[in-house]
CSV table of C-alpha atoms and ligand atoms in Angstrom, one decimal:
chain,number,residue,atom,x,y,z
D,18,UNK,CA,-9.1,-15.7,-31.8
D,19,UNK,CA,-7.4,-16.2,-28.6
D,20,UNK,CA,-8.2,-12.5,-27.8
D,21,UNK,CA,-11.7,-11.9,-28.5
D,22,UNK,CA,-13.4,-13.2,-25.7
D,23,UNK,CA,-11.5,-10.9,-23.9
D,24,UNK,CA,-11.6,-8.0,-26.1
D,25,UNK,CA,-15.5,-7.9,-25.7
D,26,UNK,CA,-15.8,-8.4,-22.2
D,27,UNK,CA,-17.3,-6.1,-20.3
D,28,UNK,CA,-16.9,-5.1,-16.8
D,29,UNK,CA,-19.3,-5.3,-14.0
D,30,UNK,CA,-19.1,-2.4,-12.2
D,31,UNK,CA,-18.5,0.0,-14.4
D,32,UNK,CA,-15.0,1.8,-16.1
D,33,UNK,CA,-13.2,4.2,-15.1
D,34,UNK,CA,-14.0,8.0,-16.9
D,35,UNK,CA,-11.0,7.9,-18.1
D,36,UNK,CA,-7.1,7.0,-18.4
D,37,UNK,CA,-6.4,9.8,-16.2
D,38,UNK,CA,-9.2,8.6,-13.6
D,39,UNK,CA,-7.4,5.1,-13.5
D,40,UNK,CA,-4.3,6.4,-13.1
D,41,UNK,CA,-5.4,8.7,-10.2
D,42,UNK,CA,-7.5,5.8,-8.7
D,43,UNK,CA,-4.5,3.6,-8.9
D,44,UNK,CA,-1.8,6.4,-7.5
D,45,UNK,CA,-4.6,7.1,-4.6
D,46,UNK,CA,-4.3,3.2,-4.0
D,47,UNK,CA,-0.4,3.1,-3.5
D,48,UNK,CA,0.0,6.6,-1.8
D,49,UNK,CA,-0.8,6.2,2.0
D,50,UNK,CA,-0.1,5.3,4.9
D,51,UNK,CA,3.0,3.1,3.1
D,52,UNK,CA,5.0,6.5,1.9
D,53,UNK,CA,5.1,8.4,5.3
D,54,UNK,CA,4.4,6.2,8.0
D,55,UNK,CA,5.6,3.0,7.2
D,56,UNK,CA,8.4,3.6,4.6
D,57,UNK,CA,10.3,5.8,7.2
D,58,UNK,CA,9.8,3.7,10.3
D,59,UNK,CA,10.8,0.8,8.6
D,60,UNK,CA,13.8,2.1,7.2
D,61,UNK,CA,15.1,2.9,10.9
D,62,UNK,CA,14.5,-0.2,11.8
D,63,UNK,CA,16.9,-1.6,8.9
D,64,UNK,CA,19.9,0.6,9.7
D,65,UNK,CA,18.8,3.1,6.7
D,66,UNK,CA,21.0,3.4,3.3
D,67,UNK,CA,21.2,-0.4,2.6
D,68,UNK,CA,17.5,-1.0,3.0
D,69,UNK,CA,16.5,1.7,1.3
D,70,UNK,CA,18.7,1.1,-1.7
D,71,UNK,CA,17.6,-3.3,-1.6
D,72,UNK,CA,13.9,-1.3,-1.5
D,73,UNK,CA,14.4,0.6,-4.7
D,74,UNK,CA,15.2,-2.6,-6.7
D,75,UNK,CA,12.7,-4.2,-5.3
D,76,UNK,CA,10.3,-0.8,-6.5
D,77,UNK,CA,11.6,-1.4,-9.9
D,78,UNK,CA,12.1,-4.9,-10.7
D,79,UNK,CA,10.0,-6.1,-8.9
D,80,UNK,CA,6.8,-3.9,-8.4
D,81,UNK,CA,6.5,-2.9,-11.3
D,82,UNK,CA,6.2,-5.8,-13.2
D,83,UNK,CA,4.0,-7.2,-11.2
D,84,UNK,CA,1.7,-4.1,-10.9
D,85,UNK,CA,1.1,-4.0,-15.1
D,86,UNK,CA,0.6,-7.7,-14.6
D,87,UNK,CA,-2.2,-7.0,-12.8
D,88,UNK,CA,-3.3,-4.5,-14.7
D,89,UNK,CA,-3.5,-6.6,-17.7
D,90,UNK,CA,-5.3,-9.7,-15.7
D,91,UNK,CA,-7.6,-7.3,-14.4
D,92,UNK,CA,-8.7,-5.8,-17.7
D,93,UNK,CA,-8.4,-9.3,-19.2
D,94,UNK,CA,-10.4,-11.2,-17.2
D,95,UNK,CA,-13.2,-7.8,-16.1
D,96,UNK,CA,-13.8,-9.6,-12.5
D,97,UNK,CA,-12.9,-10.0,-8.6
D,98,UNK,CA,-9.7,-11.4,-8.7
D,99,UNK,CA,-11.0,-14.3,-7.4
D,100,UNK,CA,-12.8,-14.9,-10.2
D,101,UNK,CA,-10.3,-12.9,-12.7
D,102,UNK,CA,-7.9,-15.7,-11.7
D,103,UNK,CA,-10.3,-18.6,-12.1
D,104,UNK,CA,-12.0,-17.2,-16.0
D,105,UNK,CA,-8.1,-16.5,-16.9
D,106,UNK,CA,-6.5,-19.8,-15.5
D,107,UNK,CA,-9.6,-21.9,-17.4
D,108,UNK,CA,-8.4,-19.7,-20.6
D,109,UNK,CA,-4.6,-20.0,-20.4
D,110,UNK,CA,-4.2,-23.7,-18.0
D,111,UNK,CA,-7.3,-25.2,-18.5
D,112,UNK,CA,-8.3,-25.6,-14.4
D,113,UNK,CA,-9.5,-23.3,-12.3
D,114,UNK,CA,-7.3,-23.9,-9.5
D,115,UNK,CA,-5.4,-20.5,-9.9
D,116,UNK,CA,-8.6,-18.5,-8.4
D,117,UNK,CA,-6.9,-19.7,-5.0
D,118,UNK,CA,-4.5,-16.6,-5.8
D,119,UNK,CA,-6.9,-14.5,-5.9
D,120,UNK,CA,-8.3,-16.1,-2.6
D,121,UNK,CA,-5.3,-15.6,-0.5
D,122,UNK,CA,-5.5,-11.8,-1.9
D,123,UNK,CA,-8.8,-11.6,-0.5
D,124,UNK,CA,-8.0,-12.2,2.3
D,125,UNK,CA,-4.7,-10.5,2.6
D,126,UNK,CA,-6.8,-7.5,2.0
D,127,UNK,CA,-8.4,-8.4,5.3
D,128,UNK,CA,-5.4,-8.7,7.2
D,129,UNK,CA,-3.9,-5.4,6.0
D,130,UNK,CA,-7.2,-3.1,6.0
D,131,UNK,CA,-7.5,-4.5,9.6
D,132,UNK,CA,-4.2,-2.6,10.8
D,133,UNK,CA,-4.0,-0.2,8.5
D,134,UNK,CA,-7.6,1.6,10.0
D,135,UNK,CA,-6.0,1.7,13.5
D,136,UNK,CA,-2.9,3.5,11.8
D,137,UNK,CA,-5.1,5.9,9.8
D,138,UNK,CA,-7.5,6.3,13.0
D,139,UNK,CA,-4.0,7.7,14.5
D,140,UNK,CA,-4.1,10.4,11.7
D,141,UNK,CA,-7.4,11.1,11.9
D,142,UNK,CA,-7.0,11.7,15.6
D,143,UNK,CA,-4.0,14.1,15.1
D,144,UNK,CA,-5.6,17.0,13.0
D,145,UNK,CA,-7.6,17.8,16.2
D,146,UNK,CA,-4.1,17.3,18.2
D,147,UNK,CA,-2.9,19.8,15.4
D,148,UNK,CA,-5.2,21.7,16.2
D,149,UNK,CA,-5.1,22.3,19.3
D,150,UNK,CA,-2.0,23.8,20.1
D,151,UNK,CA,-0.6,20.7,22.2
D,152,UNK,CA,2.2,20.4,20.1
D,153,UNK,CA,3.3,24.8,20.1
D,154,UNK,CA,6.9,24.5,21.6
D,155,UNK,CA,6.4,21.1,22.8
D,156,UNK,CA,9.4,19.0,23.3
D,157,UNK,CA,9.8,15.1,22.6
D,158,UNK,CA,8.6,14.2,26.3
D,159,UNK,CA,5.3,16.5,25.5
D,160,UNK,CA,4.7,14.9,21.3
D,161,UNK,CA,5.4,11.5,23.6
D,162,UNK,CA,2.6,11.6,25.7
D,163,UNK,CA,0.1,12.5,23.5
D,164,UNK,CA,1.2,9.5,21.1
D,165,UNK,CA,1.1,7.9,24.2
D,166,UNK,CA,-2.5,8.4,25.3
D,167,UNK,CA,-4.3,7.9,22.7
D,168,UNK,CA,-2.4,4.7,21.0
D,169,UNK,CA,-2.8,2.8,24.8
D,170,UNK,CA,-6.2,3.6,25.3
D,171,UNK,CA,-8.3,0.8,23.7
D,172,UNK,CA,-11.7,3.0,23.7
D,173,UNK,CA,-9.9,6.2,22.5
D,174,UNK,CA,-7.9,4.3,19.8
D,175,UNK,CA,-10.7,1.5,18.9
D,176,UNK,CA,-12.9,5.1,18.2
D,177,UNK,CA,-11.3,7.1,15.2
D,178,UNK,CA,-10.7,3.2,14.4
D,179,UNK,CA,-14.1,2.6,13.7
D,180,UNK,CA,-14.4,6.3,12.5
D,181,UNK,CA,-12.3,5.4,9.4
D,182,UNK,CA,-13.7,2.2,8.7
D,183,UNK,CA,-17.2,3.7,8.5
D,184,UNK,CA,-15.9,6.2,6.2
D,185,UNK,CA,-13.9,4.2,4.2
D,186,UNK,CA,-17.6,1.5,3.8
D,187,UNK,CA,-19.6,4.3,3.1
D,188,UNK,CA,-17.5,5.0,0.2
D,189,UNK,CA,-17.3,1.8,-0.8
D,190,UNK,CA,-20.8,1.3,-0.2
D,191,UNK,CA,-21.0,4.2,-3.1
D,192,UNK,CA,-19.0,2.8,-6.3
D,193,UNK,CA,-15.4,3.1,-5.9
D,194,UNK,CA,-15.1,5.7,-9.3
D,195,UNK,CA,-18.1,8.2,-7.7
D,196,UNK,CA,-16.0,10.9,-5.5
D,197,UNK,CA,-12.2,8.5,-6.0
D,198,UNK,CA,-11.4,10.3,-9.5
D,199,UNK,CA,-12.3,13.7,-8.0
D,200,UNK,CA,-10.6,13.8,-4.2
D,201,UNK,CA,-7.6,12.3,-5.3
D,202,UNK,CA,-6.8,15.2,-8.6
D,203,UNK,CA,-6.7,17.6,-6.0
D,204,UNK,CA,-5.7,15.9,-2.9
D,205,UNK,CA,-2.3,14.3,-4.1
D,206,UNK,CA,-0.9,17.4,-5.5
D,207,UNK,CA,-1.5,19.6,-2.3
D,208,UNK,CA,0.4,16.6,-0.5
D,209,UNK,CA,3.3,17.1,-2.4
D,210,UNK,CA,2.5,20.5,-2.3
D,211,UNK,CA,2.5,20.7,1.3
D,212,UNK,CA,5.5,17.7,1.7
D,213,UNK,CA,7.7,20.3,-0.3
D,214,UNK,CA,6.7,22.7,2.1
D,215,UNK,CA,7.6,20.8,4.9
D,216,UNK,CA,11.1,19.4,3.0
D,217,UNK,CA,12.4,23.1,3.4
D,218,UNK,CA,11.5,22.9,7.0
D,219,UNK,CA,13.4,20.3,7.3
D,220,UNK,CA,16.5,21.5,5.3
D,221,UNK,CA,16.7,24.6,7.2
D,222,UNK,CA,15.8,23.3,11.3
D,223,UNK,CA,16.9,19.8,10.5
D,224,UNK,CA,19.9,17.6,10.5
D,225,UNK,CA,19.7,17.3,6.6
D,226,UNK,CA,23.3,16.0,6.4
D,227,UNK,CA,22.9,13.5,8.6
D,228,UNK,CA,19.2,12.5,7.3
D,229,UNK,CA,20.6,12.1,3.9
D,230,UNK,CA,23.9,10.4,4.9
D,231,UNK,CA,21.1,7.7,6.6
D,232,UNK,CA,19.4,7.2,4.0
D,233,UNK,CA,21.8,6.9,1.3
D,234,UNK,CA,24.1,5.8,2.4
D,235,UNK,CA,24.6,2.6,2.5
D,236,UNK,CA,26.3,0.3,5.0
D,237,UNK,CA,25.5,-3.2,3.8
D,238,UNK,CA,26.9,-5.3,7.0
D,239,UNK,CA,23.5,-3.6,8.3
D,240,UNK,CA,21.7,-6.0,5.4
D,241,UNK,CA,20.7,-8.9,7.2
D,242,UNK,CA,18.0,-11.2,5.0
D,243,UNK,CA,15.4,-10.2,7.3
D,244,UNK,CA,16.1,-6.6,6.4
D,245,UNK,CA,15.7,-7.3,2.4
D,246,UNK,CA,12.6,-9.1,3.0
D,247,UNK,CA,11.6,-6.2,4.8
D,248,UNK,CA,12.5,-4.0,2.2
D,249,UNK,CA,10.4,-6.5,-0.4
D,250,UNK,CA,7.6,-6.2,2.0
D,251,UNK,CA,7.7,-2.5,1.6
D,252,UNK,CA,7.6,-2.8,-1.6
D,253,UNK,CA,4.6,-4.5,-2.7
D,254,UNK,CA,2.7,-2.8,0.4
D,255,UNK,CA,3.3,0.7,-0.3
D,256,UNK,CA,2.5,0.1,-4.8
D,257,UNK,CA,-0.5,-1.8,-3.0
D,258,UNK,CA,0.7,-5.4,-5.1
D,259,UNK,CA,0.5,-9.0,-4.5
D,260,UNK,CA,-3.2,-8.8,-3.6
D,261,UNK,CA,-5.1,-8.5,-6.4
D,262,UNK,CA,-6.6,-4.9,-5.2
D,263,UNK,CA,-4.3,-3.5,-9.3
D,264,UNK,CA,-6.5,-6.1,-10.3
D,265,UNK,CA,-9.9,-5.0,-9.6
D,266,UNK,CA,-8.8,-1.8,-10.1
D,267,UNK,CA,-7.9,-2.7,-13.8
D,268,UNK,CA,-10.8,-4.6,-14.2
D,269,UNK,CA,-12.6,-1.2,-14.7
D,270,UNK,CA,-10.0,-0.2,-17.5
D,271,UNK,CA,-10.8,0.9,-20.4
D,272,UNK,CA,-9.8,-0.9,-23.5
D,273,UNK,CA,-7.4,1.6,-25.0
D,274,UNK,CA,-5.6,2.9,-22.0
D,275,UNK,CA,-1.8,2.1,-22.2
D,276,UNK,CA,-0.6,-0.3,-19.2
D,277,UNK,CA,3.0,0.5,-19.7
D,278,UNK,CA,3.0,4.0,-19.1
D,279,UNK,CA,0.1,4.0,-16.1
D,280,UNK,CA,2.1,1.4,-14.3
D,281,UNK,CA,5.3,4.2,-14.5
D,282,UNK,CA,4.3,7.1,-14.1
D,283,UNK,CA,2.3,5.4,-10.6
D,284,UNK,CA,5.2,3.7,-9.6
D,285,UNK,CA,7.7,7.0,-9.9
D,286,UNK,CA,5.1,8.6,-8.0
D,287,UNK,CA,4.5,6.7,-5.3
D,288,UNK,CA,8.8,6.5,-5.1
D,289,UNK,CA,8.8,9.7,-4.9
D,290,UNK,CA,6.5,10.6,-1.8
D,291,UNK,CA,8.2,7.8,0.1
D,292,UNK,CA,11.9,9.6,-0.4
D,293,UNK,CA,10.1,12.8,0.1
D,294,UNK,CA,8.6,11.8,3.7
D,295,UNK,CA,11.8,10.6,4.5
D,296,UNK,CA,13.6,13.3,4.0
D,297,UNK,CA,11.3,15.4,6.1
D,298,UNK,CA,11.1,12.5,8.7
D,299,UNK,CA,14.9,11.6,9.1
D,300,UNK,CA,16.0,15.2,9.4
D,301,UNK,CA,13.7,16.6,12.4
D,302,UNK,CA,14.5,12.7,14.2
D,303,UNK,CA,18.7,13.4,14.0
D,304,UNK,CA,17.8,17.3,15.2
D,305,UNK,CA,15.6,15.8,18.4
D,306,UNK,CA,18.3,13.3,19.2
D,307,UNK,CA,14.5,10.5,18.7
D,308,UNK,CA,15.5,7.0,17.8
D,309,UNK,CA,15.4,5.9,14.3
D,310,UNK,CA,14.4,2.9,14.8
D,311,UNK,CA,11.3,3.7,17.6
D,312,UNK,CA,8.8,1.4,15.2
D,313,UNK,CA,5.3,2.6,13.5
D,314,UNK,CA,5.3,5.8,15.9
D,315,UNK,CA,8.1,8.3,14.1
D,316,UNK,CA,6.0,9.6,11.9
D,317,UNK,CA,3.7,10.4,15.2
D,318,UNK,CA,6.7,11.2,17.3
D,319,UNK,CA,8.5,13.4,15.7
D,320,UNK,CA,7.2,16.1,12.9
D,321,UNK,CA,4.9,17.5,15.5
D,322,UNK,CA,7.8,18.7,16.5
D,323,UNK,CA,8.6,20.9,13.5
D,324,UNK,CA,4.9,21.5,13.8
D,325,UNK,CA,5.8,23.4,17.3
D,326,UNK,CA,8.0,25.2,16.6
D,327,UNK,CA,7.1,26.4,13.2
D,328,UNK,CA,5.1,29.7,12.9
D,329,UNK,CA,1.2,28.6,11.8
D,330,UNK,CA,2.1,25.1,12.7
D,331,UNK,CA,-1.7,24.3,13.9
D,332,UNK,CA,-3.0,24.5,10.9
D,333,UNK,CA,0.0,23.1,8.9
D,334,UNK,CA,-0.8,20.3,11.3
D,335,UNK,CA,-3.8,20.0,10.4
D,336,UNK,CA,-3.7,20.2,6.5
D,337,UNK,CA,-0.8,18.0,6.9
D,338,UNK,CA,-2.9,15.4,9.1
D,339,UNK,CA,-5.8,15.5,7.0
D,340,UNK,CA,-4.3,15.0,4.2
D,341,UNK,CA,-2.8,12.3,5.5
D,342,UNK,CA,-6.3,10.6,6.5
D,343,UNK,CA,-7.5,11.9,2.4
D,344,UNK,CA,-4.5,9.6,1.4
D,345,UNK,CA,-4.8,6.5,3.4
D,346,UNK,CA,-8.7,6.7,2.6
D,347,UNK,CA,-8.1,6.3,-0.7
D,348,UNK,CA,-5.7,3.2,0.1
D,349,UNK,CA,-7.9,1.8,2.1
D,350,UNK,CA,-11.2,1.8,-0.5
D,351,UNK,CA,-8.4,-0.2,-2.5
D,352,UNK,CA,-7.9,-2.8,0.5
D,353,UNK,CA,-11.9,-3.8,0.0
D,354,UNK,CA,-12.9,-3.5,-3.3
D,355,UNK,CA,-11.6,-7.1,-3.7
D,356,UNK,CA,-13.4,-8.6,-1.0
D,357,UNK,CA,-16.4,-6.9,-2.0
D,358,UNK,CA,-16.2,-7.3,-5.8
D,359,UNK,CA,-16.5,-11.1,-4.2
D,360,UNK,CA,-19.1,-10.9,-2.2
D,361,UNK,CA,-21.1,-9.3,-5.0
D,362,UNK,CA,-20.7,-11.8,-7.6
D,363,UNK,CA,-20.1,-15.0,-5.8
D,364,UNK,CA,-22.5,-14.2,-3.3
D,365,UNK,CA,-24.5,-12.3,-4.4
D,366,UNK,CA,-24.8,-9.4,-2.2
D,367,UNK,CA,-26.1,-5.6,-3.3
D,368,UNK,CA,-22.7,-3.4,-2.9
D,369,UNK,CA,-24.4,-1.2,0.1
D,370,UNK,CA,-24.7,-5.4,2.4
D,371,UNK,CA,-20.9,-6.3,0.7
D,372,UNK,CA,-19.8,-3.0,1.5
D,373,UNK,CA,-21.3,-3.4,5.4
D,374,UNK,CA,-20.4,-6.8,5.6
D,375,UNK,CA,-16.8,-6.9,5.1
D,376,UNK,CA,-16.1,-3.5,6.1
D,377,UNK,CA,-17.6,-5.1,9.9
D,378,UNK,CA,-15.2,-8.4,9.5
D,379,UNK,CA,-12.5,-5.6,8.8
D,380,UNK,CA,-13.6,-3.4,12.0
D,381,UNK,CA,-14.1,-6.5,14.5
D,382,UNK,CA,-10.2,-7.9,13.6
D,383,UNK,CA,-8.9,-4.3,13.4
D,384,UNK,CA,-9.5,-4.5,17.2
D,385,UNK,CA,-6.8,-6.8,17.7
D,386,UNK,CA,-4.3,-4.8,16.6
D,387,UNK,CA,-6.0,-1.5,18.6
D,388,UNK,CA,-5.8,-3.9,21.7
D,389,UNK,CA,-2.3,-4.9,20.8
D,390,UNK,CA,-0.6,-1.1,20.9
D,391,UNK,CA,-2.9,-1.4,24.8
D,392,UNK,CA,-3.3,-3.4,26.9
D,393,UNK,CA,-2.1,-6.2,25.2
D,394,UNK,CA,1.0,-4.6,24.7
D,395,UNK,CA,3.1,-7.6,26.4
D,396,UNK,CA,1.0,-10.0,24.8
D,397,UNK,CA,4.8,-11.1,22.4
D,398,UNK,CA,4.7,-14.1,20.0
D,399,UNK,CA,6.2,-14.8,17.0
D,400,UNK,CA,7.3,-11.1,16.0
D,401,UNK,CA,6.3,-9.4,18.8
D,402,UNK,CA,2.5,-8.0,19.2
D,403,UNK,CA,-0.6,-9.2,17.3
D,404,UNK,CA,-0.1,-6.4,15.6
D,405,UNK,CA,3.5,-7.2,14.7
D,406,UNK,CA,2.4,-10.7,13.7
D,407,UNK,CA,-0.1,-9.6,11.5
D,408,UNK,CA,1.8,-7.0,9.5
D,409,UNK,CA,4.3,-9.2,9.4
D,410,UNK,CA,2.3,-12.3,7.8
D,411,UNK,CA,0.5,-10.2,5.3
D,412,UNK,CA,3.5,-7.8,4.4
D,413,UNK,CA,5.9,-10.5,4.3
D,414,UNK,CA,3.8,-13.5,3.2
D,415,UNK,CA,0.5,-13.3,1.5
D,416,UNK,CA,2.0,-10.4,-0.4
D,417,UNK,CA,5.5,-11.6,-1.6
D,418,UNK,CA,3.6,-15.6,-2.7
D,419,UNK,CA,0.6,-13.9,-4.0
D,420,UNK,CA,2.7,-11.1,-5.9
D,421,UNK,CA,5.2,-14.5,-7.9
D,422,UNK,CA,2.3,-16.5,-8.4
D,423,UNK,CA,0.4,-13.7,-10.2
D,424,UNK,CA,3.7,-12.5,-12.0
D,425,UNK,CA,4.6,-16.8,-13.0
D,426,UNK,CA,0.6,-16.7,-14.2
D,427,UNK,CA,1.3,-14.0,-16.4
D,428,UNK,CA,5.0,-14.3,-17.3
D,429,UNK,CA,4.6,-18.6,-18.0
D,430,UNK,CA,1.3,-19.7,-18.3
D,431,UNK,CA,-0.6,-17.0,-20.3
D,432,UNK,CA,0.1,-17.3,-23.8
D,433,UNK,CA,2.6,-14.7,-25.4
D,434,UNK,CA,-0.7,-13.3,-27.2
D,435,UNK,CA,-2.4,-13.0,-24.5
D,436,UNK,CA,-0.6,-10.1,-22.5
D,437,UNK,CA,1.2,-8.2,-25.8
D,438,UNK,CA,-2.2,-8.2,-26.7
D,439,UNK,CA,-3.0,-6.4,-23.6
D,440,UNK,CA,0.3,-4.4,-22.3
D,441,UNK,CA,1.9,-3.9,-26.5
D,442,UNK,CA,0.8,-5.8,-29.6
D,443,UNK,CA,3.0,-5.3,-31.2
D,444,UNK,CA,5.1,-6.3,-27.8
D,445,UNK,CA,8.1,-2.9,-28.0
D,446,UNK,CA,11.3,-2.5,-25.6
D,447,UNK,CA,8.5,-2.0,-23.2
D,448,UNK,CA,7.2,-5.3,-23.7
D,449,UNK,CA,10.2,-7.6,-24.2
D,450,UNK,CA,11.0,-5.4,-20.4
D,451,UNK,CA,7.8,-6.6,-18.8
D,452,UNK,CA,8.3,-9.9,-20.4
D,453,UNK,CA,12.0,-10.3,-18.6
D,454,UNK,CA,10.7,-8.4,-15.6
D,455,UNK,CA,7.6,-10.5,-15.2
D,456,UNK,CA,9.5,-14.3,-16.2
D,457,UNK,CA,13.3,-13.5,-14.5
D,458,UNK,CA,13.7,-10.7,-11.9
D,459,UNK,CA,10.3,-10.7,-10.5
D,460,UNK,CA,10.6,-14.4,-9.4
D,461,UNK,CA,13.6,-14.9,-8.7
D,462,UNK,CA,14.0,-11.8,-6.5
D,463,UNK,CA,11.3,-12.9,-4.9
D,464,UNK,CA,12.2,-16.3,-3.7
D,465,UNK,CA,15.7,-15.7,-3.2
D,466,UNK,CA,14.8,-13.4,-1.0
D,467,UNK,CA,11.9,-15.8,1.1
D,468,UNK,CA,14.7,-18.4,0.7
D,469,UNK,CA,17.3,-16.0,2.5
D,470,UNK,CA,15.1,-15.0,5.0
D,471,UNK,CA,13.6,-18.4,5.3
D,472,UNK,CA,17.4,-18.7,6.7
D,473,UNK,CA,17.9,-21.9,3.4
D,474,UNK,CA,21.5,-20.9,1.8
P,10,LIG,N1,-0.2,1.3,-1.0
P,10,LIG,C1,-0.9,1.4,0.2
P,10,LIG,C2,-0.2,2.0,1.4
P,10,LIG,O1,0.7,2.3,0.8
P,10,LIG,C3,-1.8,0.7,0.8
P,10,LIG,C4,-2.1,-0.6,0.0
P,10,LIG,C5,-3.8,-0.3,-0.6
P,10,LIG,C6,-2.2,-2.1,-0.3
P,10,LIG,N2,-4.1,-1.4,-1.6
P,10,LIG,C7,-3.4,-1.9,-0.7
P,10,LIG,C8,-1.0,-2.6,0.9
P,10,LIG,C9,-2.7,-3.6,-1.2
P,10,LIG,C10,-1.2,-4.3,-0.1
P,10,LIG,C11,-1.6,-4.4,-1.3
P,10,LIG,O2,-1.1,3.0,2.2
């Protein structure tokens, strides 16, 4: 029987305690800086409405089928993404070359976490800035000054980056199952609760109608091919798909858990938080005459204005940036896990040694991003600073190509019986929908967006 080997295969590093544990771990990976920091600023840079529409189409039409593919492949292979793709490639296609897709993903994880940790370091720094009272009744000039003095100083920004990486290495070295589930279980609802409070503030004190119009009224003339690629890249980034992070987590998923309902729940929660974040930020941006297209500083330059005007704003700011730090932390862990699992399984490193090695390399790479917000900010090529180029390469090239390969493998290379065995042996409606998504919708959409961005039609 084609599925007997897979059914008996055991994960090499333990399992999630339950389906809920897995949902929490995957949502912990998905919800992070991508929702709260990146979505608003990229939407702002790309003109709002039409970008948001394409983004939503990409999340549900492309991201969801890929997430399901990653989970099913991960659970079937039960190894790190490189070894899983090699094993499944041998089983389903008769050769090992699919391992290179896993390898590209592992490299993508290094790149993404290198800049992710720098931004997360800013969030850590803002826990202290927020509590210090500097934002009390501050105007945009004061808030911008705080942001600039943090980000342009390689020493300060580098120190927070170091602290964040150290925290990430610490958790990964202990093993991802331990602590992660309970952390997400408490912190995710807290984050959503606080975002709702902030939404209340934005509705009362911000230019709420203007924010809503900006986000949801499509102006299709602003929808350039480059903006569509940004929307696709953001969809991959926010769902953590395209590099094998979800595949690595799927390897620890118990046999009986439903892949479909897990993925749907995570995608909906992730999208809700991104929308919430944008609905909080843009009314503040417009009410204060800020530029929605100001780039990666947007969250750090808009929210403090609101905190400065609220009663108890210091406490709210501290809690907000604390929760943002935790959200980034649970994502960072998932960015490291594929590489760490690879070092353990292939080079036979211990978990601690693997975490320290991988984390150390990523930390070093991150210094490039640190410098590119400071002394090297004038050094520009390709898409801008070094940070801009690393981000572009990872999000707009590696993730879409990786996701495309994953979904083609799951949809076209794997036998129907193998994928059905994981998703639904009875091949019900959810399975059929997934298969249409994986075989047609997702690959066609990714190819069209990529060709379009290359100017090929
Ligand atoms: N999705 C996370 C966020 O929105 C970032 C992230 C975690 C990620 N793991 C990933 C992005 C894997 C791409 C691939 O903050």
